[in-house]
Short mmCIF file of C-alpha atoms in Angstrom, two decimals:
data_model
loop_
_atom_site.label_atom_id
_atom_site.label_comp_id
_atom_site.label_asym_id
_atom_site.label_seq_id
_atom_site.Cartn_x
_atom_site.Cartn_y
_atom_site.Cartn_z
CA MET A 1 6.59 58.75 20.25
CA ASP A 2 8.58 56.77 17.70
CA GLN A 3 8.76 53.84 20.05
CA ALA A 4 5.02 53.95 20.54
CA ILE A 5 4.48 53.72 16.77
CA ILE A 6 6.87 50.77 16.49
CA ILE A 7 5.12 48.92 19.29
CA GLU A 8 1.68 49.75 17.90
CA LYS A 9 2.57 48.60 14.40
CA SER A 10 4.28 45.44 15.67
CA VAL A 11 1.18 44.51 17.61
CA ILE A 12 -1.00 45.08 14.54
CA ILE A 13 1.35 43.13 12.26
CA ILE A 14 1.64 40.20 14.64
CA SER A 15 -2.09 40.03 15.23
CA VAL A 16 -2.83 40.24 11.50
CA PHE A 17 -0.30 37.48 10.87
CA ALA A 18 -1.82 35.36 13.63
CA LEU A 19 -5.31 36.04 12.32
CA THR A 20 -4.34 35.06 8.78
CA MET A 21 -2.76 31.84 10.02
CA LEU A 22 -5.71 31.03 12.22
CA MET A 23 -8.19 31.74 9.45
CA ALA A 24 -6.23 29.65 6.97
CA MET A 25 -6.14 26.82 9.50
CA TYR A 26 -9.81 26.95 10.26
CA SER A 27 -10.74 27.45 6.60
CA THR A 28 -9.54 23.90 6.02
CA LEU A 29 -11.94 22.66 8.66
CA ALA A 30 -14.70 24.95 7.39
CA GLU A 31 -14.15 23.66 3.88
CA ARG A 32 -14.49 20.06 4.98
CA LYS A 33 -17.50 20.81 7.15
CA ILE A 34 -19.31 22.83 4.49
CA ALA A 35 -18.49 20.25 1.86
CA ALA A 36 -20.02 17.64 4.12
CA TRP A 37 -23.11 19.68 4.93
CA LEU A 38 -23.76 20.49 1.30
CA GLN A 39 -23.58 16.77 0.56
CA ASP A 40 -25.88 15.79 3.44
CA ARG A 41 -23.00 14.43 5.52
CA ILE A 42 -21.72 15.46 8.95
CA GLY A 43 -18.04 15.99 8.30
CA PRO A 44 -15.04 15.59 10.59
CA ASN A 45 -16.25 15.46 14.19
CA ARG A 46 -13.84 13.21 16.08
CA ALA A 47 -10.93 15.52 16.96
CA GLY A 48 -12.18 17.67 19.79
CA LYS A 49 -15.73 18.88 20.21
CA GLY A 50 -17.41 18.91 16.82
CA GLY A 51 -14.01 18.46 15.12
CA ILE A 52 -12.59 21.75 16.44
CA LEU A 53 -9.07 20.28 16.76
CA GLN A 54 -9.10 18.76 13.28
CA PRO A 55 -6.76 21.41 11.72
CA LEU A 56 -4.17 20.68 14.44
CA ALA A 57 -4.42 16.98 13.72
CA ASP A 58 -4.04 17.63 9.98
CA GLY A 59 -1.00 19.83 10.58
CA LEU A 60 0.57 17.26 12.88
CA LYS A 61 0.01 14.57 10.26
CA LEU A 62 1.67 16.69 7.57
CA PHE A 63 4.66 17.35 9.84
CA ALA A 64 5.05 13.66 10.53
CA LYS A 65 5.16 12.71 6.83
CA GLU A 66 8.34 11.92 4.95
CA GLU A 67 9.82 14.97 3.27
CA PHE A 68 10.36 13.73 -0.25
CA THR A 69 12.57 15.50 -2.75
CA PRO A 70 12.51 14.31 -6.35
CA ASN A 71 15.70 13.69 -8.28
CA THR A 72 16.04 17.12 -9.82
CA GLN A 73 18.78 19.60 -10.51
CA ASN A 74 16.74 22.37 -8.91
CA LYS A 75 16.64 21.38 -5.26
CA PHE A 76 16.87 25.00 -4.20
CA LEU A 77 13.98 26.02 -6.43
CA PHE A 78 12.00 23.05 -5.18
CA VAL A 79 12.15 24.49 -1.69
CA THR A 80 11.67 28.07 -2.89
CA GLY A 81 8.34 27.37 -4.61
CA PRO A 82 6.16 26.83 -1.54
CA ALA A 83 8.06 29.53 0.35
CA ILE A 84 7.20 32.13 -2.31
CA SER A 85 3.56 31.03 -2.41
CA MET A 86 3.25 31.28 1.33
CA SER A 87 5.02 34.60 1.81
CA MET A 88 3.15 36.25 -1.06
CA ALA A 89 -0.16 35.08 0.36
CA LEU A 90 0.74 36.62 3.72
CA MET A 91 2.28 39.85 2.41
CA THR A 92 -0.96 41.15 0.92
CA SER A 93 -2.52 41.57 4.33
CA ALA A 94 -0.15 44.49 5.10
CA VAL A 95 -2.28 47.14 3.39
CA ILE A 96 -5.72 46.01 4.45
CA PRO A 97 -7.58 48.40 6.76
CA TRP A 98 -9.05 46.21 9.47
CA GLY A 99 -10.88 49.04 11.15
CA ASP A 100 -10.96 52.83 11.26
CA LYS A 101 -9.12 53.76 14.47
CA LEU A 102 -9.05 53.02 18.16
CA HIS A 103 -8.48 55.64 20.84
CA LEU A 104 -6.19 54.04 23.43
CA PHE A 105 -3.60 55.53 25.86
CA GLY A 106 -4.38 59.00 24.61
CA ARG A 107 -3.45 58.15 21.03
CA ASP A 108 -5.36 57.39 17.87
CA ILE A 109 -4.34 53.96 16.66
CA ILE A 110 -5.04 53.31 13.00
CA LEU A 111 -5.94 49.68 12.51
CA GLN A 112 -3.82 49.04 9.48
CA ALA A 113 -0.25 47.79 9.19
CA THR A 114 0.61 50.46 6.64
CA ASP A 115 -1.49 52.98 4.76
CA ILE A 116 0.40 53.38 1.50
CA ASP A 117 -1.03 55.49 -1.30
CA VAL A 118 -0.75 52.74 -3.91
CA ALA A 119 -2.28 49.94 -1.85
CA ILE A 120 -4.22 48.50 -4.80
CA LEU A 121 -1.15 48.44 -7.01
CA TYR A 122 0.77 46.80 -4.16
CA VAL A 123 -1.88 44.08 -3.88
CA PHE A 124 -1.72 43.45 -7.60
CA GLY A 125 2.05 43.39 -7.56
CA VAL A 126 2.18 40.84 -4.78
CA LEU A 127 -0.54 38.76 -6.43
CA SER A 128 1.39 38.55 -9.68
CA VAL A 129 4.54 37.47 -7.88
CA GLY A 130 2.45 34.69 -6.35
CA VAL A 131 2.38 33.02 -9.78
CA TYR A 132 6.09 32.36 -9.41
CA GLY A 133 5.52 30.16 -6.39
CA ILE A 134 3.43 27.78 -8.46
CA MET A 135 5.55 28.15 -11.59
CA ILE A 136 8.86 27.48 -9.82
CA GLY A 137 7.41 24.63 -7.79
CA GLY A 138 5.98 22.96 -10.89
CA TRP A 139 9.21 23.45 -12.86
CA ALA A 140 11.50 22.20 -10.11
CA SER A 141 9.41 19.06 -9.56
CA ASN A 142 10.94 17.50 -12.68
CA ASN A 143 7.57 16.00 -13.52
CA LYS A 144 5.63 16.61 -16.71
CA PHE A 145 2.28 16.76 -14.95
CA SER A 146 3.56 19.32 -12.49
CA LEU A 147 5.00 21.37 -15.30
CA MET A 148 1.78 21.28 -17.31
CA SER A 149 -0.17 22.27 -14.25
CA ALA A 150 2.23 25.11 -13.52
CA MET A 151 1.88 26.36 -17.09
CA ARG A 152 -1.88 26.22 -16.82
CA ALA A 153 -1.83 28.05 -13.52
CA ALA A 154 0.53 30.71 -14.81
CA SER A 155 -1.38 31.41 -18.01
CA GLN A 156 -4.68 31.36 -16.17
CA MET A 157 -3.51 33.81 -13.53
CA ILE A 158 -1.94 36.15 -16.07
CA SER A 159 -5.10 36.09 -18.21
CA TYR A 160 -7.42 36.83 -15.34
CA GLU A 161 -5.18 39.49 -13.88
CA VAL A 162 -5.91 41.60 -16.94
CA ALA A 163 -9.66 41.50 -16.44
CA MET A 164 -9.24 41.93 -12.70
CA GLY A 165 -7.09 45.02 -13.13
CA MET A 166 -9.56 46.51 -15.57
CA SER A 167 -12.49 45.93 -13.25
CA ILE A 168 -10.51 47.77 -10.58
CA ILE A 169 -9.74 50.68 -12.93
CA ALA A 170 -13.46 51.48 -13.11
CA LEU A 171 -13.59 51.46 -9.33
CA VAL A 172 -10.50 53.66 -9.03
CA MET A 173 -11.99 56.13 -11.53
CA MET A 174 -15.00 56.39 -9.30
CA THR A 175 -13.20 56.64 -5.97
CA GLN A 176 -10.32 58.80 -7.27
CA THR A 177 -7.84 57.04 -5.00
CA LEU A 178 -5.61 53.96 -4.86
CA SER A 179 -5.48 53.79 -1.10
CA LEU A 180 -7.58 51.06 0.46
CA LYS A 181 -8.06 53.17 3.58
CA GLU A 182 -9.63 56.02 1.64
CA ILE A 183 -11.77 53.63 -0.39
CA ALA A 184 -13.01 52.18 2.87
CA GLU A 185 -13.74 55.60 4.29
CA GLN A 186 -15.71 56.65 1.22
CA GLN A 187 -18.12 53.78 1.73
CA SER A 188 -19.41 54.89 5.10
CA GLY A 189 -23.00 54.02 5.88
CA MET A 190 -24.56 51.91 3.15
CA ASN A 191 -22.63 53.73 0.45
CA TRP A 192 -21.05 50.48 -0.68
CA ASN A 193 -19.26 50.33 -3.99
CA VAL A 194 -21.12 47.19 -5.03
CA PHE A 195 -24.22 49.31 -5.61
CA TYR A 196 -22.32 51.61 -7.97
CA GLN A 197 -20.15 48.98 -9.64
CA PRO A 198 -22.19 45.75 -9.80
CA VAL A 199 -20.63 44.61 -13.09
CA GLY A 200 -17.17 45.47 -11.84
CA PHE A 201 -17.85 43.51 -8.69
CA LEU A 202 -18.99 40.48 -10.67
CA ILE A 203 -15.87 40.55 -12.84
CA PHE A 204 -13.66 41.03 -9.81
CA LEU A 205 -15.37 38.13 -8.03
CA VAL A 206 -14.91 35.76 -10.96
CA CYS A 207 -11.30 36.83 -11.34
CA SER A 208 -10.56 36.31 -7.66
CA PHE A 209 -11.78 32.76 -8.01
CA ALA A 210 -9.31 32.33 -10.86
CA GLU A 211 -6.50 34.10 -9.00
CA THR A 212 -6.83 31.91 -5.93
CA ASN A 213 -7.04 28.75 -8.07
CA ARG A 214 -10.39 27.74 -6.63
CA THR A 215 -13.11 25.75 -8.33
CA PRO A 216 -14.43 26.27 -11.01
CA PHE A 217 -11.01 27.54 -12.08
CA ASP A 218 -8.81 24.99 -10.31
CA LEU A 219 -7.44 23.53 -13.50
CA ALA A 220 -3.97 23.67 -12.00
CA GLU A 221 -4.85 20.83 -9.64
CA CYS A 222 -7.20 19.00 -11.93
CA GLU A 223 -6.90 15.56 -10.32
CA ALA A 224 -8.32 13.57 -13.21
CA GLU A 225 -5.76 14.86 -15.70
CA LEU A 226 -2.78 16.08 -13.72
CA ILE A 227 -2.68 13.96 -10.55
CA GLY A 228 -2.11 16.60 -7.86
CA GLY A 229 -1.07 19.37 -10.22
CA TYR A 230 1.95 21.44 -9.31
CA HIS A 231 2.19 19.89 -5.86
CA THR A 232 2.26 16.27 -7.09
CA GLU A 233 5.88 15.82 -6.00
CA TYR A 234 5.50 17.70 -2.75
CA SER A 235 4.97 16.04 0.59
CA SER A 236 5.08 16.83 4.27
CA MET A 237 4.99 20.50 5.26
CA ARG A 238 6.15 21.74 1.86
CA MET A 239 2.86 20.54 0.47
CA GLY A 240 1.22 21.91 3.61
CA PHE A 241 2.64 25.31 2.71
CA TYR A 242 1.06 25.20 -0.74
CA LEU A 243 -2.31 24.21 0.68
CA PHE A 244 -1.96 26.74 3.47
CA ALA A 245 -1.06 29.45 0.97
CA GLU A 246 -4.19 28.65 -1.01
CA TYR A 247 -6.36 29.14 2.05
CA ALA A 248 -4.46 32.21 3.19
CA SER A 249 -4.88 33.83 -0.22
CA MET A 250 -8.54 32.88 -0.15
CA PHE A 251 -8.84 34.70 3.17
CA ILE A 252 -6.99 37.74 1.84
CA SER A 253 -8.97 37.92 -1.38
CA SER A 254 -12.23 37.64 0.60
CA THR A 255 -11.01 40.55 2.68
CA ILE A 256 -10.15 42.60 -0.39
CA LEU A 257 -13.57 41.85 -1.88
CA ALA A 258 -15.18 43.06 1.34
CA VAL A 259 -12.99 46.16 1.51
CA LEU A 260 -13.31 47.21 -2.11
CA TYR A 261 -16.97 46.50 -2.73
CA PHE A 262 -18.78 45.72 0.49
CA GLY A 263 -18.01 48.74 2.61
CA ALA A 264 -14.99 47.36 4.52
CA TYR A 265 -15.53 47.95 8.25
CA ASN A 266 -18.50 50.27 7.71
CA TYR A 267 -21.90 49.28 8.91
CA PRO A 268 -25.16 51.24 8.96
CA GLY A 269 -25.32 53.57 11.92
CA MET A 270 -21.55 53.65 12.53
CA ASP A 271 -21.44 57.46 12.84
CA TRP A 272 -24.28 57.43 15.35
CA MET A 273 -22.44 54.78 17.37
CA GLU A 274 -19.21 56.83 17.34
CA GLN A 275 -20.97 59.89 18.70
CA ASN A 276 -23.15 58.20 21.27
CA VAL A 277 -21.35 55.07 22.46
CA GLY A 278 -17.71 55.89 21.87
CA VAL A 279 -15.07 55.57 19.18
CA ASN A 280 -13.58 52.34 20.51
CA ILE A 281 -16.78 50.32 20.73
CA ALA A 282 -18.01 51.59 17.37
CA ASN A 283 -14.76 50.55 15.71
CA VAL A 284 -14.55 47.18 17.40
CA ILE A 285 -18.02 46.50 16.03
CA GLY A 286 -16.69 47.72 12.69
CA MET A 287 -13.90 45.15 12.84
CA PHE A 288 -16.45 42.46 13.52
CA ALA A 289 -18.54 43.75 10.61
CA LEU A 290 -15.55 43.36 8.30
CA PHE A 291 -14.90 39.94 9.76
CA ALA A 292 -18.49 38.88 9.15
CA LYS A 293 -18.33 40.12 5.56
CA LEU A 294 -15.10 38.28 4.81
CA CYS A 295 -16.40 35.14 6.47
CA PHE A 296 -19.37 35.29 4.15
CA PHE A 297 -17.04 35.49 1.16
CA ILE A 298 -14.98 32.55 2.44
CA PHE A 299 -18.23 30.64 2.77
CA PHE A 300 -19.16 31.75 -0.73
CA TYR A 301 -15.88 30.37 -2.09
CA MET A 302 -16.68 27.00 -0.54
CA TRP A 303 -20.31 27.12 -1.54
CA VAL A 304 -19.34 27.69 -5.17
CA ARG A 305 -16.76 24.94 -5.00
CA TRP A 306 -19.43 22.35 -4.29
CA THR A 307 -21.86 23.77 -6.84
CA ILE A 308 -20.08 24.47 -10.09
CA PRO A 309 -17.97 21.87 -11.89
CA ARG A 310 -14.54 22.69 -13.25
CA PHE A 311 -14.19 24.51 -16.57
CA ARG A 312 -12.49 22.99 -19.56
CA TYR A 313 -9.26 24.77 -20.44
CA ASP A 314 -10.53 26.39 -23.64
CA GLN A 315 -13.72 27.49 -21.89
CA LEU A 316 -11.59 29.05 -19.20
CA MET A 317 -9.55 31.02 -21.70
CA ARG A 318 -12.63 32.04 -23.70
CA LEU A 319 -14.31 33.31 -20.56
CA GLY A 320 -11.22 35.25 -19.56
CA TRP A 321 -10.22 36.82 -22.86
CA LYS A 322 -13.42 36.97 -24.88
CA MET A 323 -15.98 37.77 -22.23
CA LEU A 324 -14.54 39.26 -19.07
CA ILE A 325 -12.02 41.58 -20.69
CA PRO A 326 -14.49 43.15 -23.20
CA LEU A 327 -17.02 43.38 -20.39
CA SER A 328 -14.56 45.17 -18.12
CA ILE A 329 -13.57 47.55 -20.92
CA ALA A 330 -17.25 48.32 -21.49
CA ASN A 331 -17.58 48.85 -17.76
CA ILE A 332 -14.71 51.35 -17.80
CA ILE A 333 -16.23 53.29 -20.70
CA ILE A 334 -19.69 53.40 -19.16
CA THR A 335 -18.23 54.48 -15.82
CA ALA A 336 -16.27 57.22 -17.56
CA ILE A 337 -19.34 58.51 -19.41
CA VAL A 338 -21.45 58.49 -16.26
CA LEU A 339 -18.74 60.29 -14.29
CA LEU A 340 -18.38 62.90 -17.01
CA LEU A 341 -22.13 63.55 -17.17
CA HIS A 342 -22.31 63.65 -13.40
CA ASP A 343 -19.57 66.29 -13.20
CA LYS A 344 -21.29 68.42 -15.83
CA ALA A 345 -24.54 68.27 -13.94
CA ILE A 346 -22.81 69.68 -10.90
CA MET B 1 -43.82 9.39 -28.68
CA SER B 2 -41.52 11.79 -26.91
CA ILE B 3 -38.81 10.62 -24.59
CA GLU B 4 -40.47 12.17 -21.53
CA THR B 5 -43.47 9.86 -21.83
CA ILE B 6 -41.31 6.76 -22.20
CA SER B 7 -39.13 7.30 -19.17
CA LEU B 8 -40.42 5.74 -15.97
CA SER B 9 -39.38 8.56 -13.66
CA GLY B 10 -40.68 11.21 -16.07
CA ARG B 11 -37.51 13.20 -15.50
CA LYS B 12 -35.55 12.05 -18.52
CA LYS B 13 -34.56 14.93 -20.76
CA GLU B 14 -33.76 14.79 -24.42
CA VAL B 15 -30.27 16.13 -25.13
CA SER B 16 -30.39 19.06 -27.47
CA ASN B 17 -27.66 21.12 -29.05
CA LYS B 18 -29.79 24.17 -29.60
CA LYS B 19 -28.08 27.52 -29.59
CA MET B 20 -28.17 29.22 -26.20
CA THR B 21 -29.83 32.58 -25.87
CA PHE B 22 -27.72 35.48 -24.64
CA LEU B 23 -29.10 35.22 -21.12
CA GLU B 24 -28.33 31.50 -20.99
CA SER B 25 -24.83 31.97 -22.38
CA LEU B 26 -23.99 34.23 -19.43
CA TYR B 27 -24.57 31.17 -17.19
CA LEU B 28 -25.51 33.51 -14.36
CA VAL B 29 -29.08 32.28 -14.03
CA ALA B 30 -27.95 28.66 -14.11
CA ILE B 31 -25.24 29.34 -11.53
CA PHE B 32 -27.70 31.01 -9.15
CA LYS B 33 -30.09 28.09 -9.57
CA GLY B 34 -27.26 25.72 -8.74
CA LEU B 35 -26.22 27.75 -5.72
CA PHE B 36 -29.79 27.69 -4.50
CA ILE B 37 -29.93 23.90 -4.82
CA THR B 38 -26.72 23.36 -2.87
CA ILE B 39 -27.64 25.80 -0.09
CA ARG B 40 -30.87 23.92 0.44
CA HIS B 41 -28.86 20.80 1.21
CA LEU B 42 -27.02 22.70 3.95
CA PHE B 43 -30.17 22.66 6.05
CA LYS B 44 -31.34 19.16 5.23
CA ARG B 45 -31.32 16.40 7.80
CA LYS B 46 -28.07 14.46 7.66
CA VAL B 47 -28.40 10.74 7.08
CA THR B 48 -25.05 9.83 8.64
CA ILE B 49 -25.13 7.76 11.84
CA LYS B 50 -22.31 8.36 14.32
CA TYR B 51 -21.59 4.68 14.54
CA PRO B 52 -20.04 3.64 17.82
CA GLU B 53 -22.35 5.98 19.77
CA GLN B 54 -25.44 5.41 17.68
CA THR B 55 -26.42 2.19 16.02
CA ARG B 56 -28.80 1.69 13.17
CA GLU B 57 -32.16 0.22 14.14
CA LEU B 58 -32.46 -3.44 13.26
CA SER B 59 -35.22 -4.71 11.04
CA PRO B 60 -38.07 -6.62 12.74
CA VAL B 61 -37.16 -9.72 10.73
CA TYR B 62 -33.49 -9.42 11.66
CA ARG B 63 -31.66 -12.75 12.03
CA GLY B 64 -28.64 -12.82 14.30
CA GLN B 65 -26.23 -15.53 15.40
CA HIS B 66 -27.29 -19.14 15.62
CA MET B 67 -28.07 -21.07 18.73
CA LEU B 68 -28.46 -24.83 19.27
CA MET B 69 -31.42 -25.20 21.61
CA ARG B 70 -31.93 -27.41 24.62
CA ASP B 71 -35.28 -28.84 25.63
CA GLU B 72 -37.12 -28.30 28.94
CA GLU B 73 -34.85 -30.66 30.82
CA GLY B 74 -31.73 -29.08 29.42
CA LYS B 75 -31.01 -31.82 26.88
CA GLU B 76 -29.66 -30.93 23.47
CA ARG B 77 -32.36 -31.17 20.83
CA CYS B 78 -30.09 -31.77 17.85
CA THR B 79 -30.08 -35.27 16.48
CA ALA B 80 -27.50 -34.70 13.76
CA CYS B 81 -29.84 -35.54 10.92
CA GLY B 82 -27.93 -33.18 8.63
CA LEU B 83 -30.96 -31.49 7.10
CA CYS B 84 -29.63 -28.07 8.09
CA ALA B 85 -26.33 -28.77 6.37
CA LEU B 86 -28.26 -29.99 3.33
CA SER B 87 -30.47 -26.93 3.20
CA CYS B 88 -27.63 -24.50 3.74
CA PRO B 89 -27.08 -22.60 0.46
CA ALA B 90 -23.67 -21.40 1.57
CA GLU B 91 -22.54 -24.84 2.77
CA ALA B 92 -21.48 -23.38 6.07
CA ILE B 93 -22.59 -26.21 8.35
CA THR B 94 -20.68 -29.43 9.03
CA MET B 95 -21.41 -32.00 11.69
CA LYS B 96 -20.40 -35.41 12.92
CA ALA B 97 -23.03 -37.73 14.40
CA ASP B 98 -22.41 -40.04 17.34
CA GLU B 99 -24.45 -42.57 19.23
CA ARG B 100 -25.64 -41.63 22.68
CA LYS B 101 -24.08 -43.71 25.50
CA PRO B 102 -26.44 -44.95 28.25
CA ASP B 103 -24.86 -42.60 30.79
CA GLU B 104 -25.40 -39.58 28.53
CA LYS B 105 -29.19 -39.71 28.59
CA HIS B 106 -29.40 -36.48 30.54
CA LEU B 107 -27.35 -34.66 27.90
CA TYR B 108 -29.00 -35.54 24.60
CA ARG B 109 -32.67 -35.97 23.84
CA GLU B 110 -32.39 -38.40 20.93
CA GLU B 111 -30.34 -41.56 20.61
CA LYS B 112 -28.14 -39.92 18.05
CA TYR B 113 -26.46 -36.60 18.63
CA ALA B 114 -23.96 -34.25 17.02
CA SER B 115 -20.55 -34.71 18.58
CA ILE B 116 -19.16 -32.01 16.34
CA TYR B 117 -21.35 -29.22 15.02
CA GLU B 118 -19.61 -26.37 13.27
CA ILE B 119 -20.82 -23.28 11.41
CA ASN B 120 -18.36 -21.33 9.35
CA MET B 121 -19.36 -17.75 10.05
CA LEU B 122 -17.41 -16.53 7.05
CA ARG B 123 -19.64 -18.59 4.77
CA CYS B 124 -22.93 -18.19 6.58
CA ILE B 125 -25.31 -15.72 4.96
CA PHE B 126 -27.83 -15.72 7.81
CA CYS B 127 -30.65 -16.77 5.49
CA GLY B 128 -32.38 -18.86 8.15
CA LEU B 129 -32.95 -21.90 5.94
CA CYS B 130 -31.32 -24.17 8.55
CA GLU B 131 -33.89 -22.98 11.05
CA GLU B 132 -36.68 -23.81 8.62
CA ALA B 133 -35.24 -27.19 7.71
CA CYS B 134 -34.73 -28.44 11.27
CA PRO B 135 -37.32 -31.11 12.18
CA LYS B 136 -36.38 -31.00 15.89
CA GLN B 137 -36.49 -27.21 16.32
CA ALA B 138 -32.90 -27.46 17.43
CA ILE B 139 -31.25 -24.60 15.53
CA TYR B 140 -32.50 -21.05 15.73
CA LEU B 141 -31.23 -17.70 14.52
CA THR B 142 -31.45 -15.44 17.54
CA LYS B 143 -32.23 -11.72 17.68
CA SER B 144 -28.86 -11.19 19.37
CA LYS B 145 -27.29 -7.87 18.41
CA VAL B 146 -23.82 -9.29 18.94
CA MET B 147 -22.16 -9.41 15.55
CA VAL B 148 -19.43 -11.86 14.65
CA LYS B 149 -16.23 -10.17 15.83
CA SER B 150 -13.56 -9.37 13.30
CA ASN B 151 -10.44 -11.45 13.52
CA THR B 152 -7.20 -12.09 11.69
CA ASN B 153 -7.44 -15.85 11.90
CA ARG B 154 -9.79 -17.75 9.63
CA GLU B 155 -10.07 -20.72 12.02
CA ASP B 156 -11.57 -18.45 14.65
CA PHE B 157 -14.61 -17.90 12.49
CA ILE B 158 -15.60 -21.57 12.61
CA PHE B 159 -17.96 -21.68 15.56
CA GLY B 160 -18.15 -25.02 17.33
CA LYS B 161 -20.56 -26.36 19.86
CA ASP B 162 -18.90 -24.37 22.63
CA LYS B 163 -20.19 -21.19 21.09
CA LEU B 164 -23.40 -22.45 19.54
CA VAL B 165 -25.15 -24.55 22.19
CA MET B 166 -27.45 -22.67 24.50
CA PRO B 167 -25.96 -22.33 28.00
CA LEU B 168 -27.51 -24.83 30.45
CA ASP B 169 -28.58 -22.26 33.05
CA GLN B 170 -30.37 -20.28 30.34
CA ALA B 171 -32.28 -23.41 29.35
CA MET B 172 -33.26 -24.08 32.96
CA ARG B 173 -34.36 -20.48 33.41
CA ASN B 174 -36.53 -20.73 30.31
CA THR B 175 -38.15 -23.86 31.73
CA GLN B 176 -38.87 -22.12 35.02
CA LEU B 177 -40.37 -19.13 33.26
CA LYS B 178 -42.59 -21.41 31.22
CA ALA B 179 -43.75 -23.17 34.41
CA VAL B 180 -44.61 -19.84 36.04
CA ASN B 181 -46.61 -18.69 33.06
#
């Protein structure tokens, strides 16, 4: 029995890891393709059919580049930076429920690496450690542009984490749980949280853009002012790790958006499917539903990138502290009042 | 007169610093408008041409590489008068005239001919003025789609008579075709 659990969890962990890597890889291609399409171009189409091998070619190129280390006292930190970014981006995927359950070999297999009670807090904890990857990398580069970019990134991420956390508090008040699995289960059918928490969703969406350092909040890699930002001094696969981590965290945050607000693996008619077609098929479709939702969010990230120009730094801070945080506090209060009235009515 | 009526396109907007209304200051409406504009471009026809497989269509007045013509009997028409070199705005053409020997009558139509005729393809702008200037209808810009090949050596771009003069068999074929018609 114990062995079966170990095997089952290992399979889930390895496939989630592989999926994250694959998605991060193909997000780079998707980004280039979507960028091209939105600008009336075709995009990369030479490597393989329709450019399908382009990510491999990019990776191979990065591996073949010279691994440059600047003249700094912090050689260890210089290597640690990208490693932290990468591992933090991958760690978040541990608590995400990819589906409800499968019934195989006479056992119910829960499609989640681990169902901890404080999954949301875990996600936030890991996200805030992710700042260190950028901070340490920028500091160890021994370059003033990298340092400035790292400071920008750190203060931006800390600022937006506040609003993000507050937007989640309203959601947690409503769902009465911190476990992502239970939140997913509560949204069965079309009972999606986005219909109950539209303002919270909007705040969370804006904050996830800031947390993943994507346009319009990509001040950390503002080319015009800061060269490459915190990865100016990085080359070869160390730089690849930073870029990869960005795409991996984009994938994870799209997943979290889908799980928290867009009904996770639920789709209309899931219960009917479970009763009439079978648990396995219904849940496999559920996994694809989640996949479709997160792909939409990844597309949305890219769509926004080619639509909205970058904020100025003071605008960024004003939006974070003076607009999103008061808005999320108001959201909490309104949610609390509505919940209180609702309970009384019952 | 307002600025809209002055501008030719009619799309010029006067910059104003007026205070934004609350709805505008949320930027949400503007962002959705922007998103709508970009998504429309996703479905537009792409203008890119996949070059080596597809080539752009040439204009009907396209002028390609030069050719020094031969007459019906396969003699070179050029008499080395130098009018083409004179008319050339890019000064790409140089030539050296020579007198025709009695035993060369079957090669050159006139008594004087160009022993050296060179066009520097790096200078040539394919304007076609040489073609217009030529009194003997000797130089023509063909419709050939063959572009001048890239090279690392500047001397290779100076095309001599070996590359410019029409091949003899082509001239004879043209004569035959004319006779048939």
